mmCIF file of C-alpha atoms in Angstrom:
data_model
loop_
_atom_site.group_PDB
_atom_site.id
_atom_site.type_symbol
_atom_site.label_atom_id
_atom_site.label_comp_id
_atom_site.label_asym_id
_atom_site.label_seq_id
_atom_site.Cartn_x
_atom_site.Cartn_y
_atom_site.Cartn_z
ATOM 1 C CA UNK A 10 7.845 57.624 19.032
ATOM 2 C CA UNK A 11 9.741 55.670 21.691
ATOM 3 C CA UNK A 12 6.642 53.795 22.906
ATOM 4 C CA UNK A 13 5.330 53.040 19.399
ATOM 5 C CA UNK A 14 8.417 51.088 18.256
ATOM 6 C CA UNK A 15 8.061 48.236 20.854
ATOM 7 C CA UNK A 16 4.348 47.945 20.014
ATOM 8 C CA UNK A 17 5.097 47.665 16.280
ATOM 9 C CA UNK A 18 7.778 45.048 16.950
ATOM 10 C CA UNK A 19 5.321 43.129 19.187
ATOM 11 C CA UNK A 20 2.625 43.174 16.502
ATOM 12 C CA UNK A 21 5.096 41.978 13.836
ATOM 13 C CA UNK A 22 6.289 39.227 16.192
ATOM 14 C CA UNK A 23 2.678 38.082 16.797
ATOM 15 C CA UNK A 24 1.876 38.071 13.055
ATOM 16 C CA UNK A 25 5.008 36.046 12.264
ATOM 17 C CA UNK A 26 4.134 33.622 15.062
ATOM 18 C CA UNK A 27 0.570 33.138 13.784
ATOM 19 C CA UNK A 28 1.747 32.690 10.182
ATOM 20 C CA UNK A 29 4.346 30.162 11.355
ATOM 21 C CA UNK A 30 1.695 28.201 13.248
ATOM 22 C CA UNK A 31 -0.559 28.150 10.195
ATOM 23 C CA UNK A 32 2.333 26.968 8.012
ATOM 24 C CA UNK A 33 3.217 24.197 10.471
ATOM 25 C CA UNK A 34 -0.433 23.076 10.573
ATOM 26 C CA UNK A 35 -0.524 23.017 6.768
ATOM 27 C CA UNK A 36 2.676 20.931 6.586
ATOM 28 C CA UNK A 37 1.339 18.472 9.170
ATOM 29 C CA UNK A 38 -1.970 18.194 7.280
ATOM 30 C CA UNK A 39 -0.233 17.491 3.940
ATOM 31 C CA UNK A 40 2.108 14.956 5.534
ATOM 32 C CA UNK A 41 -0.788 13.169 7.234
ATOM 33 C CA UNK A 42 -2.670 12.952 3.923
ATOM 34 C CA UNK A 43 0.355 11.472 2.158
ATOM 35 C CA UNK A 44 0.901 8.952 4.948
ATOM 36 C CA UNK A 45 -2.799 8.068 4.839
ATOM 37 C CA UNK A 46 -2.576 7.459 1.075
ATOM 38 C CA UNK A 47 0.432 5.172 1.570
ATOM 39 C CA UNK A 48 -1.365 3.242 4.322
ATOM 40 C CA UNK A 49 -4.480 2.852 2.153
ATOM 41 C CA UNK A 50 -2.358 1.611 -0.725
ATOM 42 C CA UNK A 51 -0.629 -0.893 1.566
ATOM 43 C CA UNK A 52 -4.023 -2.113 2.801
ATOM 44 C CA UNK A 53 -5.263 -2.611 -0.776
ATOM 45 C CA UNK A 54 -2.079 -4.459 -1.716
ATOM 46 C CA UNK A 55 -2.374 -6.665 1.352
ATOM 47 C CA UNK A 56 -5.988 -7.449 0.487
ATOM 48 C CA UNK A 57 -5.001 -8.360 -3.092
ATOM 49 C CA UNK A 58 -2.219 -10.624 -1.842
ATOM 50 C CA UNK A 59 -4.636 -12.229 0.585
ATOM 51 C CA UNK A 60 -7.110 -12.881 -2.242
ATOM 52 C CA UNK A 61 -4.429 -14.428 -4.457
ATOM 53 C CA UNK A 62 -3.152 -16.653 -1.643
ATOM 54 C CA UNK A 63 -6.695 -17.703 -0.795
ATOM 55 C CA UNK A 64 -7.372 -18.484 -4.463
ATOM 56 C CA UNK A 65 -4.284 -20.654 -4.771
ATOM 57 C CA UNK A 66 -4.472 -22.476 -1.426
ATOM 58 C CA UNK A 67 -8.209 -23.147 -1.168
ATOM 59 C CA UNK A 68 -9.032 -26.239 -3.265
ATOM 60 C CA UNK A 69 -12.636 -26.425 -2.020
ATOM 61 C CA UNK A 70 -13.747 -23.639 -4.371
ATOM 62 C CA UNK A 71 -12.596 -25.424 -7.523
ATOM 63 C CA UNK A 72 -9.084 -24.047 -7.526
ATOM 64 C CA UNK A 73 -7.624 -27.544 -7.542
ATOM 65 C CA UNK A 74 -8.064 -27.641 -11.311
ATOM 66 C CA UNK A 75 -6.007 -24.476 -11.557
ATOM 67 C CA UNK A 76 -3.190 -26.020 -9.528
ATOM 68 C CA UNK A 77 -3.408 -29.264 -11.497
ATOM 69 C CA UNK A 78 -3.078 -27.385 -14.779
ATOM 70 C CA UNK A 79 -0.013 -25.557 -13.437
ATOM 71 C CA UNK A 80 1.604 -28.887 -12.494
ATOM 72 C CA UNK A 81 0.713 -30.447 -15.857
ATOM 73 C CA UNK A 82 2.220 -27.476 -17.655
ATOM 74 C CA UNK A 83 5.358 -27.717 -15.530
ATOM 75 C CA UNK A 84 5.650 -31.451 -16.225
ATOM 76 C CA UNK A 85 5.129 -30.895 -19.947
ATOM 77 C CA UNK A 86 7.810 -28.203 -20.084
ATOM 78 C CA UNK A 87 10.328 -30.256 -18.118
ATOM 79 C CA UNK A 88 9.511 -33.438 -20.051
ATOM 80 C CA UNK A 89 8.859 -35.550 -16.996
ATOM 81 C CA UNK A 90 5.972 -38.003 -16.826
ATOM 82 C CA UNK A 91 4.174 -39.105 -13.743
ATOM 83 C CA UNK A 92 2.535 -42.121 -15.283
ATOM 84 C CA UNK A 93 5.055 -44.480 -16.888
ATOM 85 C CA UNK A 94 2.480 -47.143 -17.889
ATOM 86 C CA UNK A 95 3.072 -46.417 -21.594
ATOM 87 C CA UNK A 96 6.669 -47.652 -21.484
#
């Protein structure tokens, strides 16, 4: 019985070690997936922001009309006129 007890303790120690390694690998895998999802979301958001900025700042694709309408709306709301030839 004296020799069997250290062997049983050694086997239990090895099983706990293996289970701990598997748990750590699982935690690392889940964390990496969550980080990957956050990075993908940030990339999509950056791409959307880039598209919006390109749409607003690039007048060669016909966006100048969009900007002009924004300025006209702003001038109408504030009551200011650019062309004072009517007065």
